[in-house]
Amino acid sequence: MAKSRNKNRYQFYIATIDTEIRQRKKLEMDLHMALEQSELSLRFQPQVNLNSSRIIGVETLLRWNHPDKGNISPDTFIPIAENSLDIIPIGDWVLESACSYLSAWRQSGFDDLRMAVNLSAVQLQDKSIVERVEGLLSKYQIPADKLELEVTETSIMEDIEVSCAQLNRLKEVGVILALDDFGTGYSSLSYLKRFPFDKIKIDKSFVDGLPDSKENTVIVEAIIQLGKSFGLEVIAEGVETMAQEKHLRHAGCLEGQGYFYGKPVLDDEFLDVLKNWDRDQ
Ligand code: C2E
Ligand code: MG
Ligand code: MG
Ligand code: MG
């Protein structure tokens, strides 16, 4: 009796794994076609200076509208694209599209704006990324310090030596390098010293608890001080309330990004945001 129950459980378990593998494989195949089927698109979210309330930058965020499943989160499909290496053509498309939009916005008079693009570990390890970035800057006539590349601690951990060398090459090109989701990986402190970062992004999970959580308050204040000591720009991610903004500003954080300032929107909506921003403040 017990034996047959265990056998049933085992078969159920295998069937579940089998279904999961199939589903992932299917998603991987669908994703492979997504770029040419025009299912991928970009959204843009403002980054704001907390003292002047001006928009200083914008982060590009990728979206996948699956024909049957609707919107799938990048947290789900980016790892699949990394695994299949489709992140290389997809990431190239994101980079080029972002540069093209930035170039158009610069021509509309927003020439101080900085464009931030997320770079996956796989793209960072790819030796040709540096030439690609240089090529895009020259094609779209974008000053290097108007392009920011965001990498996560986890992604530089994949191969520390190669990541460090690649980041140094990108730094020589003059682009801004940001460490995304700061505080969620490990050994953060040693990386700050070792890698040529210009900026750290305080992860949303720490900003969430402000100002009520004592722990998060202490962590956020420590990160801001740390950034200052290392001469790094510090931006808080996931700012949703005025209370959070106030707290961050008092703690000496100069920049913020989050729904409080604006959700990620389509390019033409973002241009409207840029045009109306100062008037609305
Ligand atoms: P991330 O780079 O840390 O981006 C911030 C995420 O927080 C975005 O989620 C954004 O929509 C969300 N967010 C911003 N402000 C708020 C807020 O106030 N409240 C809440 N609840 N969420 C907020 P999204 O767009 O789903 O992206 C998730 C992650 O996927 C990104 O995290 C990034 O790691 C990755 N990703 C997105 N686009 C790309 C891309 O083009 N390439 C690569 N390699 N990764 C990407
Ligand atoms: Mg990011
Ligand atoms: Mg982040
Ligand atoms: Mg993230």
mmCIF file of N, CA and C in Angstrom, residues 85-191:
data_model
loop_
_atom_site.group_PDB
_atom_site.id
_atom_site.type_symbol
_atom_site.label_atom_id
_atom_site.label_comp_id
_atom_site.label_asym_id
_atom_site.label_seq_id
_atom_site.Cartn_x
_atom_site.Cartn_y
_atom_site.Cartn_z
ATOM 1 N N LEU A 85 21.512 31.725 -25.107
ATOM 2 C CA LEU A 85 22.394 32.714 -25.754
ATOM 3 C C LEU A 85 21.636 33.674 -26.685
ATOM 4 N N ASP A 86 20.309 33.556 -26.721
ATOM 5 C CA ASP A 86 19.526 34.527 -27.488
ATOM 6 C C ASP A 86 19.643 35.923 -26.886
ATOM 7 N N ILE A 87 20.134 36.006 -25.654
ATOM 8 C CA ILE A 87 20.311 37.321 -25.031
ATOM 9 C C ILE A 87 21.310 38.176 -25.836
ATOM 10 N N ILE A 88 22.163 37.536 -26.618
ATOM 11 C CA ILE A 88 23.130 38.322 -27.417
ATOM 12 C C ILE A 88 22.398 39.147 -28.493
ATOM 13 N N PRO A 89 21.644 38.497 -29.423
ATOM 14 C CA PRO A 89 20.899 39.341 -30.380
ATOM 15 C C PRO A 89 19.840 40.221 -29.709
ATOM 16 N N ILE A 90 19.171 39.696 -28.674
ATOM 17 C CA ILE A 90 18.146 40.501 -27.997
ATOM 18 C C ILE A 90 18.793 41.709 -27.318
ATOM 19 N N GLY A 91 19.887 41.458 -26.609
ATOM 20 C CA GLY A 91 20.599 42.539 -25.917
ATOM 21 C C GLY A 91 21.138 43.581 -26.898
ATOM 22 N N ASP A 92 21.608 43.112 -28.065
ATOM 23 C CA ASP A 92 22.071 44.036 -29.106
ATOM 24 C C ASP A 92 20.935 44.941 -29.564
ATOM 25 N N TRP A 93 19.784 44.316 -29.745
ATOM 26 C CA TRP A 93 18.607 45.072 -30.193
ATOM 27 C C TRP A 93 18.207 46.111 -29.141
ATOM 28 N N VAL A 94 18.236 45.710 -27.858
ATOM 29 C CA VAL A 94 17.906 46.642 -26.773
ATOM 30 C C VAL A 94 18.883 47.826 -26.789
ATOM 31 N N LEU A 95 20.169 47.503 -26.873
ATOM 32 C CA LEU A 95 21.193 48.560 -26.853
ATOM 33 C C LEU A 95 21.012 49.526 -28.025
ATOM 34 N N GLU A 96 20.847 48.952 -29.223
ATOM 35 C CA GLU A 96 20.725 49.819 -30.404
ATOM 36 C C GLU A 96 19.432 50.649 -30.341
ATOM 37 N N SER A 97 18.317 50.019 -29.939
ATOM 38 C CA SER A 97 17.059 50.772 -29.851
ATOM 39 C C SER A 97 17.186 51.893 -28.826
ATOM 40 N N ALA A 98 17.781 51.582 -27.675
ATOM 41 C CA ALA A 98 17.941 52.586 -26.621
ATOM 42 C C ALA A 98 18.757 53.769 -27.143
ATOM 43 N N CYS A 99 19.845 53.477 -27.865
ATOM 44 C CA CYS A 99 20.690 54.552 -28.403
ATOM 45 C C CYS A 99 19.916 55.375 -29.422
ATOM 46 N N SER A 100 19.105 54.680 -30.231
ATOM 47 C CA SER A 100 18.345 55.377 -31.250
ATOM 48 C C SER A 100 17.309 56.322 -30.618
ATOM 49 N N TYR A 101 16.607 55.855 -29.566
ATOM 50 C CA TYR A 101 15.659 56.734 -28.864
ATOM 51 C C TYR A 101 16.390 57.908 -28.202
ATOM 52 N N LEU A 102 17.517 57.594 -27.564
ATOM 53 C CA LEU A 102 18.255 58.669 -26.890
ATOM 54 C C LEU A 102 18.664 59.742 -27.900
ATOM 55 N N SER A 103 19.122 59.286 -29.065
ATOM 56 C CA SER A 103 19.545 60.221 -30.091
ATOM 57 C C SER A 103 18.374 61.128 -30.522
ATOM 58 N N ALA A 104 17.188 60.529 -30.668
ATOM 59 C CA ALA A 104 16.006 61.322 -31.044
ATOM 60 C C ALA A 104 15.662 62.323 -29.942
ATOM 61 N N TRP A 105 15.710 61.893 -28.693
ATOM 62 C CA TRP A 105 15.373 62.790 -27.583
ATOM 63 C C TRP A 105 16.400 63.903 -27.447
ATOM 64 N N ARG A 106 17.665 63.569 -27.729
ATOM 65 C CA ARG A 106 18.711 64.596 -27.703
ATOM 66 C C ARG A 106 18.413 65.661 -28.763
ATOM 67 N N GLN A 107 17.955 65.186 -29.924
ATOM 68 C CA GLN A 107 17.625 66.135 -30.995
ATOM 69 C C GLN A 107 16.409 66.987 -30.652
ATOM 70 N N SER A 108 15.555 66.481 -29.732
ATOM 71 C CA SER A 108 14.407 67.286 -29.279
ATOM 72 C C SER A 108 14.817 68.254 -28.171
ATOM 73 N N GLY A 109 16.102 68.307 -27.871
ATOM 74 C CA GLY A 109 16.588 69.286 -26.904
ATOM 75 C C GLY A 109 16.957 68.723 -25.540
ATOM 76 N N PHE A 110 16.728 67.423 -25.321
ATOM 77 C CA PHE A 110 17.040 66.839 -24.004
ATOM 78 C C PHE A 110 18.446 66.244 -24.031
ATOM 79 N N ASP A 111 19.438 67.119 -24.224
ATOM 80 C CA ASP A 111 20.776 66.581 -24.465
ATOM 81 C C ASP A 111 21.586 66.314 -23.194
ATOM 82 N N ASP A 112 20.966 66.568 -22.014
ATOM 83 C CA ASP A 112 21.647 66.208 -20.767
ATOM 84 C C ASP A 112 21.251 64.812 -20.297
ATOM 85 N N LEU A 113 20.215 64.277 -20.920
ATOM 86 C CA LEU A 113 19.642 63.005 -20.473
ATOM 87 C C LEU A 113 20.635 61.854 -20.619
ATOM 88 N N ARG A 114 20.640 60.985 -19.595
ATOM 89 C CA ARG A 114 21.498 59.808 -19.654
ATOM 90 C C ARG A 114 20.626 58.560 -19.781
ATOM 91 N N MET A 115 21.037 57.663 -20.660
ATOM 92 C CA MET A 115 20.260 56.455 -20.920
ATOM 93 C C MET A 115 20.911 55.247 -20.250
ATOM 94 N N ALA A 116 20.167 54.580 -19.358
ATOM 95 C CA ALA A 116 20.702 53.392 -18.686
ATOM 96 C C ALA A 116 20.137 52.126 -19.325
ATOM 97 N N VAL A 117 21.026 51.176 -19.601
ATOM 98 C CA VAL A 117 20.629 49.906 -20.219
ATOM 99 C C VAL A 117 21.171 48.766 -19.352
ATOM 100 N N ASN A 118 20.317 47.771 -19.100
ATOM 101 C CA ASN A 118 20.767 46.599 -18.337
ATOM 102 C C ASN A 118 21.584 45.675 -19.233
ATOM 103 N N LEU A 119 22.709 45.230 -18.715
ATOM 104 C CA LEU A 119 23.579 44.332 -19.471
ATOM 105 C C LEU A 119 23.635 42.991 -18.742
ATOM 106 N N SER A 120 23.337 41.920 -19.476
ATOM 107 C CA SER A 120 23.365 40.600 -18.842
ATOM 108 C C SER A 120 24.806 40.093 -18.719
ATOM 109 N N ALA A 121 24.999 39.129 -17.824
ATOM 110 C CA ALA A 121 26.319 38.530 -17.630
ATOM 111 C C ALA A 121 26.868 37.991 -18.945
ATOM 112 N N VAL A 122 25.985 37.371 -19.724
ATOM 113 C CA VAL A 122 26.416 36.766 -20.992
ATOM 114 C C VAL A 122 26.934 37.847 -21.950
ATOM 115 N N GLN A 123 26.248 38.988 -21.985
ATOM 116 C CA GLN A 123 26.710 40.086 -22.840
ATOM 117 C C GLN A 123 28.042 40.646 -22.343
ATOM 118 N N LEU A 124 28.170 40.730 -21.025
ATOM 119 C CA LEU A 124 29.399 41.290 -20.456
ATOM 120 C C LEU A 124 30.606 40.401 -20.771
ATOM 121 N N GLN A 125 30.376 39.084 -20.785
ATOM 122 C CA GLN A 125 31.485 38.157 -21.063
ATOM 123 C C GLN A 125 31.865 38.162 -22.543
ATOM 124 N N ASP A 126 30.974 38.650 -23.387
ATOM 125 C CA ASP A 126 31.196 38.644 -24.829
ATOM 126 C C ASP A 126 32.229 39.707 -25.202
ATOM 127 N N LYS A 127 33.353 39.260 -25.762
ATOM 128 C CA LYS A 127 34.470 40.169 -26.017
ATOM 129 C C LYS A 127 34.103 41.315 -26.970
ATOM 130 N N SER A 128 33.133 41.073 -27.863
ATOM 131 C CA SER A 128 32.836 42.095 -28.874
ATOM 132 C C SER A 128 31.935 43.219 -28.350
ATOM 133 N N ILE A 129 31.491 43.116 -27.080
ATOM 134 C CA ILE A 129 30.555 44.130 -26.551
ATOM 135 C C ILE A 129 31.173 45.532 -26.576
ATOM 136 N N VAL A 130 32.474 45.617 -26.309
ATOM 137 C CA VAL A 130 33.112 46.940 -26.227
ATOM 138 C C VAL A 130 33.080 47.642 -27.585
ATOM 139 N N GLU A 131 33.420 46.905 -28.642
ATOM 140 C CA GLU A 131 33.388 47.485 -29.992
ATOM 141 C C GLU A 131 31.947 47.841 -30.374
ATOM 142 N N ARG A 132 31.004 46.995 -29.979
ATOM 143 C CA ARG A 132 29.594 47.272 -30.303
ATOM 144 C C ARG A 132 29.155 48.581 -29.652
ATOM 145 N N VAL A 133 29.499 48.740 -28.381
ATOM 146 C CA VAL A 133 29.103 49.964 -27.672
ATOM 147 C C VAL A 133 29.755 51.179 -28.336
ATOM 148 N N GLU A 134 31.053 51.066 -28.650
ATOM 149 C CA GLU A 134 31.736 52.185 -29.314
ATOM 150 C C GLU A 134 31.079 52.512 -30.650
ATOM 151 N N GLY A 135 30.735 51.464 -31.402
ATOM 152 C CA GLY A 135 30.098 51.642 -32.707
ATOM 153 C C GLY A 135 28.769 52.375 -32.591
ATOM 154 N N LEU A 136 27.970 51.986 -31.583
ATOM 155 C CA LEU A 136 26.655 52.614 -31.404
ATOM 156 C C LEU A 136 26.788 54.074 -30.984
ATOM 157 N N LEU A 137 27.758 54.350 -30.099
ATOM 158 C CA LEU A 137 27.959 55.739 -29.660
ATOM 159 C C LEU A 137 28.298 56.617 -30.853
ATOM 160 N N SER A 138 29.138 56.079 -31.741
ATOM 161 C CA SER A 138 29.525 56.911 -32.878
ATOM 162 C C SER A 138 28.392 56.987 -33.902
ATOM 163 N N LYS A 139 27.695 55.862 -34.152
ATOM 164 C CA LYS A 139 26.581 55.877 -35.109
ATOM 165 C C LYS A 139 25.486 56.872 -34.702
ATOM 166 N N TYR A 140 25.178 56.907 -33.404
ATOM 167 C CA TYR A 140 24.086 57.777 -32.937
ATOM 168 C C TYR A 140 24.581 59.090 -32.330
ATOM 169 N N GLN A 141 25.907 59.325 -32.451
ATOM 170 C CA GLN A 141 26.516 60.571 -31.968
ATOM 171 C C GLN A 141 26.136 60.874 -30.521
ATOM 172 N N ILE A 142 26.346 59.870 -29.691
ATOM 173 C CA ILE A 142 26.046 60.016 -28.270
ATOM 174 C C ILE A 142 27.359 60.103 -27.488
ATOM 175 N N PRO A 143 27.537 61.165 -26.673
ATOM 176 C CA PRO A 143 28.738 61.233 -25.843
ATOM 177 C C PRO A 143 28.754 60.018 -24.901
ATOM 178 N N ALA A 144 29.913 59.416 -24.707
ATOM 179 C CA ALA A 144 29.988 58.160 -23.940
ATOM 180 C C ALA A 144 29.364 58.293 -22.554
ATOM 181 N N ASP A 145 29.517 59.469 -21.914
ATOM 182 C CA ASP A 145 29.007 59.601 -20.539
ATOM 183 C C ASP A 145 27.490 59.803 -20.489
ATOM 184 N N LYS A 146 26.837 59.716 -21.644
ATOM 185 C CA LYS A 146 25.366 59.759 -21.657
ATOM 186 C C LYS A 146 24.788 58.347 -21.772
ATOM 187 N N LEU A 147 25.662 57.345 -21.826
ATOM 188 C CA LEU A 147 25.194 55.960 -21.830
ATOM 189 C C LEU A 147 25.675 55.286 -20.549
ATOM 190 N N GLU A 148 24.722 54.657 -19.867
ATOM 191 C CA GLU A 148 25.064 53.979 -18.614
ATOM 192 C C GLU A 148 24.741 52.497 -18.765
ATOM 193 N N LEU A 149 25.658 51.650 -18.335
ATOM 194 C CA LEU A 149 25.408 50.216 -18.413
ATOM 195 C C LEU A 149 25.269 49.675 -16.995
ATOM 196 N N GLU A 150 24.161 48.956 -16.759
ATOM 197 C CA GLU A 150 23.898 48.417 -15.418
ATOM 198 C C GLU A 150 24.202 46.923 -15.401
ATOM 199 N N VAL A 151 25.026 46.510 -14.460
ATOM 200 C CA VAL A 151 25.253 45.074 -14.274
ATOM 201 C C VAL A 151 24.970 44.725 -12.816
ATOM 202 N N THR A 152 24.597 43.472 -12.573
ATOM 203 C CA THR A 152 24.320 43.076 -11.194
ATOM 204 C C THR A 152 25.543 42.363 -10.608
ATOM 205 N N GLU A 153 25.585 42.342 -9.283
ATOM 206 C CA GLU A 153 26.676 41.636 -8.610
ATOM 207 C C GLU A 153 26.722 40.182 -9.032
ATOM 208 N N THR A 154 25.528 39.579 -9.121
ATOM 209 C CA THR A 154 25.443 38.172 -9.487
ATOM 210 C C THR A 154 26.051 37.953 -10.873
ATOM 211 N N SER A 155 25.825 38.914 -11.777
ATOM 212 C CA SER A 155 26.329 38.714 -13.134
ATOM 213 C C SER A 155 27.852 38.849 -13.201
ATOM 214 N N ILE A 156 28.441 39.728 -12.382
ATOM 215 C CA ILE A 156 29.911 39.824 -12.437
ATOM 216 C C ILE A 156 30.584 38.646 -11.729
ATOM 217 N N MET A 157 29.793 37.963 -10.868
ATOM 218 C CA MET A 157 30.314 36.782 -10.173
ATOM 219 C C MET A 157 30.570 35.607 -11.113
ATOM 220 N N GLU A 158 29.887 35.602 -12.279
ATOM 221 C CA GLU A 158 29.979 34.456 -13.200
ATOM 222 C C GLU A 158 31.429 34.188 -13.575
ATOM 223 N N ASP A 159 32.142 35.255 -13.883
ATOM 224 C CA ASP A 159 33.571 35.121 -14.141
ATOM 225 C C ASP A 159 34.211 36.454 -13.761
ATOM 226 N N ILE A 160 34.724 36.476 -12.535
ATOM 227 C CA ILE A 160 35.194 37.737 -11.970
ATOM 228 C C ILE A 160 36.315 38.366 -12.797
ATOM 229 N N GLU A 161 37.251 37.531 -13.238
ATOM 230 C CA GLU A 161 38.401 38.064 -13.986
ATOM 231 C C GLU A 161 37.960 38.711 -15.295
ATOM 232 N N VAL A 162 37.168 37.957 -16.074
ATOM 233 C CA VAL A 162 36.710 38.476 -17.366
ATOM 234 C C VAL A 162 35.834 39.712 -17.164
ATOM 235 N N SER A 163 34.912 39.646 -16.176
ATOM 236 C CA SER A 163 34.031 40.789 -15.920
ATOM 237 C C SER A 163 34.846 42.031 -15.614
ATOM 238 N N CYS A 164 35.856 41.869 -14.775
ATOM 239 C CA CYS A 164 36.678 43.004 -14.360
ATOM 240 C C CYS A 164 37.399 43.596 -15.568
ATOM 241 N N ALA A 165 37.972 42.727 -16.399
ATOM 242 C CA ALA A 165 38.690 43.198 -17.590
ATOM 243 C C ALA A 165 37.735 43.906 -18.546
ATOM 244 N N GLN A 166 36.566 43.324 -18.757
ATOM 245 C CA GLN A 166 35.586 43.908 -19.685
ATOM 246 C C GLN A 166 35.084 45.252 -19.172
ATOM 247 N N LEU A 167 34.811 45.314 -17.860
ATOM 248 C CA LEU A 167 34.321 46.572 -17.283
ATOM 249 C C LEU A 167 35.387 47.662 -17.404
ATOM 250 N N ASN A 168 36.643 47.267 -17.219
ATOM 251 C CA ASN A 168 37.718 48.259 -17.376
ATOM 252 C C ASN A 168 37.806 48.776 -18.801
ATOM 253 N N ARG A 169 37.585 47.873 -19.782
ATOM 254 C CA ARG A 169 37.606 48.297 -21.195
ATOM 255 C C ARG A 169 36.437 49.250 -21.463
ATOM 256 N N LEU A 170 35.265 48.930 -20.904
ATOM 257 C CA LEU A 170 34.101 49.807 -21.097
ATOM 258 C C LEU A 170 34.334 51.165 -20.437
ATOM 259 N N LYS A 171 34.979 51.120 -19.279
ATOM 260 C CA LYS A 171 35.290 52.362 -18.551
ATOM 261 C C LYS A 171 36.198 53.259 -19.395
ATOM 262 N N GLU A 172 37.148 52.638 -20.117
ATOM 263 C CA GLU A 172 38.041 53.413 -20.991
ATOM 264 C C GLU A 172 37.288 54.093 -22.119
ATOM 265 N N VAL A 173 36.214 53.427 -22.581
ATOM 266 C CA VAL A 173 35.374 54.037 -23.622
ATOM 267 C C VAL A 173 34.687 55.284 -23.059
ATOM 268 N N GLY A 174 34.465 55.295 -21.733
ATOM 269 C CA GLY A 174 33.898 56.483 -21.089
ATOM 270 C C GLY A 174 32.437 56.348 -20.694
ATOM 271 N N VAL A 175 31.847 55.148 -20.912
ATOM 272 C CA VAL A 175 30.453 54.985 -20.488
ATOM 273 C C VAL A 175 30.384 54.905 -18.962
ATOM 274 N N ILE A 176 29.200 55.202 -18.406
ATOM 275 C CA ILE A 176 28.997 55.156 -16.955
ATOM 276 C C ILE A 176 28.650 53.717 -16.568
ATOM 277 N N LEU A 177 29.273 53.231 -15.511
ATOM 278 C CA LEU A 177 29.023 51.849 -15.088
ATOM 279 C C LEU A 177 28.295 51.830 -13.751
ATOM 280 N N ALA A 178 27.143 51.154 -13.731
ATOM 281 C CA ALA A 178 26.352 51.114 -12.502
ATOM 282 C C ALA A 178 26.219 49.686 -11.992
ATOM 283 N N LEU A 179 26.277 49.543 -10.662
ATOM 284 C CA LEU A 179 26.080 48.239 -10.026
ATOM 285 C C LEU A 179 24.622 48.187 -9.558
ATOM 286 N N ASP A 180 23.853 47.322 -10.252
ATOM 287 C CA ASP A 180 22.404 47.239 -10.049
ATOM 288 C C ASP A 180 22.088 46.343 -8.843
ATOM 289 N N ASP A 181 20.909 46.541 -8.256
ATOM 290 C CA ASP A 181 20.404 45.694 -7.161
ATOM 291 C C ASP A 181 21.425 45.608 -6.024
ATOM 292 N N PHE A 182 22.101 46.720 -5.765
ATOM 293 C CA PHE A 182 23.187 46.680 -4.776
ATOM 294 C C PHE A 182 22.695 46.216 -3.405
ATOM 295 N N GLY A 183 23.467 45.325 -2.807
ATOM 296 C CA GLY A 183 23.139 44.827 -1.467
ATOM 297 C C GLY A 183 22.456 43.471 -1.490
ATOM 298 N N THR A 184 22.027 43.017 -2.678
ATOM 299 C CA THR A 184 21.333 41.729 -2.727
ATOM 300 C C THR A 184 22.277 40.577 -3.064
ATOM 301 N N GLY A 185 23.461 40.892 -3.570
ATOM 302 C CA GLY A 185 24.445 39.841 -3.860
ATOM 303 C C GLY A 185 25.326 39.650 -2.654
ATOM 304 N N TYR A 186 26.535 39.166 -2.869
ATOM 305 C CA TYR A 186 27.421 39.057 -1.705
ATOM 306 C C TYR A 186 28.801 39.637 -2.004
ATOM 307 N N SER A 187 29.571 39.843 -0.934
ATOM 308 C CA SER A 187 30.903 40.444 -1.018
ATOM 309 C C SER A 187 30.906 41.793 -1.726
ATOM 310 N N SER A 188 29.789 42.513 -1.588
ATOM 311 C CA SER A 188 29.657 43.789 -2.274
ATOM 312 C C SER A 188 30.840 44.734 -2.055
ATOM 313 N N LEU A 189 31.299 44.772 -0.812
ATOM 314 C CA LEU A 189 32.302 45.779 -0.478
ATOM 315 C C LEU A 189 33.592 45.601 -1.252
ATOM 316 N N SER A 190 34.053 44.365 -1.368
ATOM 317 C CA SER A 190 35.313 44.159 -2.068
ATOM 318 C C SER A 190 35.163 44.495 -3.550
ATOM 319 N N TYR A 191 33.969 44.271 -4.115
ATOM 320 C CA TYR A 191 33.772 44.588 -5.538
ATOM 321 C C TYR A 191 33.812 46.073 -5.801
#
